[in-house]
């Protein structure tokens, strides 16, 4: 299996993302945040919708991430902004784990 197939791209080995943590992966000039929440993997944009801080530097608790800049909180599975100062949702990308790698669906 190659690292790209039918609109999917391999981001990282699943073992590189510890449980209840996040890592930043850059692919084709785009920064993605890869979350492992209780063994389920989610991929979002790494950039906060408020003031563009890196969410991979934020605090992960349960299924939320707190932005390190102004402490706004996003629901990771849906991208929903949970309250001020956030007003716009976070983009959540379709993700899967296959052959030990976390894959993301990318749009061309």
mmCIF file of C-alpha atoms in Angstrom:
data_model
loop_
_atom_site.group_PDB
_atom_site.id
_atom_site.type_symbol
_atom_site.label_atom_id
_atom_site.label_comp_id
_atom_site.label_asym_id
_atom_site.label_seq_id
_atom_site.Cartn_x
_atom_site.Cartn_y
_atom_site.Cartn_z
ATOM 1 C CA UNK A 1 0.000 0.000 0.000
ATOM 2 C CA UNK A 2 1.429 3.388 -0.932
ATOM 3 C CA UNK A 3 1.314 6.513 1.241
ATOM 4 C CA UNK A 4 -1.355 7.993 -1.051
ATOM 5 C CA UNK A 5 -4.417 6.331 -2.545
ATOM 6 C CA UNK A 6 -7.723 7.554 -3.919
ATOM 7 C CA UNK A 7 -7.713 10.905 -2.117
ATOM 8 C CA UNK A 8 -6.273 9.497 1.113
ATOM 9 C CA UNK A 9 -2.805 10.346 2.431
ATOM 10 C CA UNK A 10 -0.880 8.720 5.264
ATOM 11 C CA UNK A 11 -0.073 11.291 7.945
ATOM 12 C CA UNK A 12 1.822 9.404 10.639
ATOM 13 C CA UNK A 13 2.196 6.068 12.358
ATOM 14 C CA UNK A 14 -0.654 5.612 14.825
ATOM 15 C CA UNK A 15 1.920 4.618 17.460
ATOM 16 C CA UNK A 16 3.396 8.146 17.263
ATOM 17 C CA UNK A 17 0.236 9.658 18.788
ATOM 18 C CA UNK A 18 -0.083 8.726 22.447
ATOM 19 C CA UNK A 19 -3.536 8.150 23.886
ATOM 20 C CA UNK A 20 -5.317 11.392 24.856
ATOM 21 C CA UNK A 21 -2.694 13.474 23.062
ATOM 22 C CA UNK A 22 -2.170 15.357 19.800
ATOM 23 C CA UNK A 23 0.647 15.797 17.287
ATOM 24 C CA UNK A 24 1.068 18.218 14.405
ATOM 25 C CA UNK A 25 1.778 16.785 10.959
ATOM 26 C CA UNK A 26 2.534 18.956 7.936
ATOM 27 C CA UNK A 27 1.450 17.562 4.593
ATOM 28 C CA UNK A 28 1.568 19.420 1.280
ATOM 29 C CA UNK A 29 1.915 22.769 3.046
ATOM 30 C CA UNK A 30 -1.039 22.176 5.386
ATOM 31 C CA UNK A 31 -0.755 21.658 9.156
ATOM 32 C CA UNK A 32 -3.000 18.928 10.576
ATOM 33 C CA UNK A 33 -3.617 18.086 14.235
ATOM 34 C CA UNK A 34 -3.834 14.324 14.771
ATOM 35 C CA UNK A 35 -5.636 13.353 17.987
ATOM 36 C CA UNK A 36 -5.818 9.979 19.739
ATOM 37 C CA UNK A 37 -8.864 10.107 22.006
ATOM 38 C CA UNK A 38 -9.237 6.847 23.881
ATOM 39 C CA UNK A 39 -7.892 4.913 20.901
ATOM 40 C CA UNK A 40 -10.053 6.729 18.342
ATOM 41 C CA UNK A 41 -8.157 8.943 15.899
ATOM 42 C CA UNK A 42 -9.343 12.332 14.659
ATOM 43 C CA UNK A 43 -7.713 14.797 12.277
ATOM 44 C CA UNK A 44 -8.458 18.524 12.315
ATOM 45 C CA UNK A 45 -6.780 21.632 11.031
ATOM 46 C CA UNK A 46 -3.998 22.529 13.465
ATOM 47 C CA UNK A 47 -4.835 26.234 13.271
ATOM 48 C CA UNK A 48 -7.314 27.736 15.758
ATOM 49 C CA UNK A 49 -10.144 29.599 14.039
ATOM 50 C CA UNK A 50 -9.852 32.516 16.480
ATOM 51 C CA UNK A 51 -6.265 33.757 16.172
ATOM 52 C CA UNK A 52 -4.431 30.959 14.381
ATOM 53 C CA UNK A 53 -2.581 29.406 17.333
ATOM 54 C CA UNK A 54 -1.359 25.824 16.916
ATOM 55 C CA UNK A 55 -3.888 23.489 18.516
ATOM 56 C CA UNK A 56 -1.286 20.723 18.736
ATOM 57 C CA UNK A 57 0.297 22.898 21.448
ATOM 58 C CA UNK A 58 -3.022 23.027 23.303
ATOM 59 C CA UNK A 59 -4.433 21.028 26.202
ATOM 60 C CA UNK A 60 -6.395 17.860 25.399
ATOM 61 C CA UNK A 61 -9.026 16.774 27.916
ATOM 62 C CA UNK A 62 -11.533 14.031 27.181
ATOM 63 C CA UNK A 63 -12.791 14.847 23.653
ATOM 64 C CA UNK A 64 -11.889 18.553 23.669
ATOM 65 C CA UNK A 65 -8.818 20.653 22.965
ATOM 66 C CA UNK A 66 -8.115 24.007 24.586
ATOM 67 C CA UNK A 67 -6.310 26.576 22.446
ATOM 68 C CA UNK A 68 -3.038 27.666 24.077
ATOM 69 C CA UNK A 69 -3.537 31.335 23.195
ATOM 70 C CA UNK A 70 -6.929 32.348 24.643
ATOM 71 C CA UNK A 71 -8.195 29.079 26.159
ATOM 72 C CA UNK A 72 -11.062 28.634 23.708
ATOM 73 C CA UNK A 73 -12.262 25.024 23.602
ATOM 74 C CA UNK A 74 -13.196 22.889 20.582
ATOM 75 C CA UNK A 75 -15.034 19.544 20.572
ATOM 76 C CA UNK A 76 -12.577 17.372 18.642
ATOM 77 C CA UNK A 77 -14.945 14.885 16.920
ATOM 78 C CA UNK A 78 -17.233 17.615 15.532
ATOM 79 C CA UNK A 79 -15.051 20.743 15.531
ATOM 80 C CA UNK A 80 -17.760 22.653 17.417
ATOM 81 C CA UNK A 81 -16.582 25.838 19.144
ATOM 82 C CA UNK A 82 -17.642 25.364 22.773
ATOM 83 C CA UNK A 83 -17.780 29.065 23.731
ATOM 84 C CA UNK A 84 -16.040 32.453 23.711
ATOM 85 C CA UNK A 85 -13.756 33.658 22.368
ATOM 86 C CA UNK A 86 -14.399 31.074 19.633
ATOM 87 C CA UNK A 87 -17.177 31.746 17.143
ATOM 88 C CA UNK A 88 -16.247 29.544 14.162
ATOM 89 C CA UNK A 89 -16.003 25.745 14.157
ATOM 90 C CA UNK A 90 -12.788 23.869 13.555
ATOM 91 C CA UNK A 91 -12.468 21.904 10.321
ATOM 92 C CA UNK A 92 -12.530 18.157 10.981
ATOM 93 C CA UNK A 93 -11.165 15.887 8.255
ATOM 94 C CA UNK A 94 -12.262 12.357 7.481
ATOM 95 C CA UNK A 95 -9.684 10.005 9.023
ATOM 96 C CA UNK A 96 -9.013 6.304 9.367
ATOM 97 C CA UNK A 97 -6.347 3.963 10.706
ATOM 98 C CA UNK A 98 -5.084 1.305 8.316
ATOM 99 C CA UNK A 99 -1.949 -0.848 8.504
ATOM 100 C CA UNK A 100 -0.786 1.064 11.589
ATOM 101 C CA UNK A 101 -0.961 4.490 9.946
ATOM 102 C CA UNK A 102 -3.353 7.398 10.425
ATOM 103 C CA UNK A 103 -4.784 8.438 7.058
ATOM 104 C CA UNK A 104 -6.584 11.650 6.141
ATOM 105 C CA UNK A 105 -8.945 12.288 3.245
ATOM 106 C CA UNK A 106 -7.599 15.287 1.339
ATOM 107 C CA UNK A 107 -9.391 17.382 -1.223
ATOM 108 C CA UNK A 108 -7.461 18.268 -4.337
#
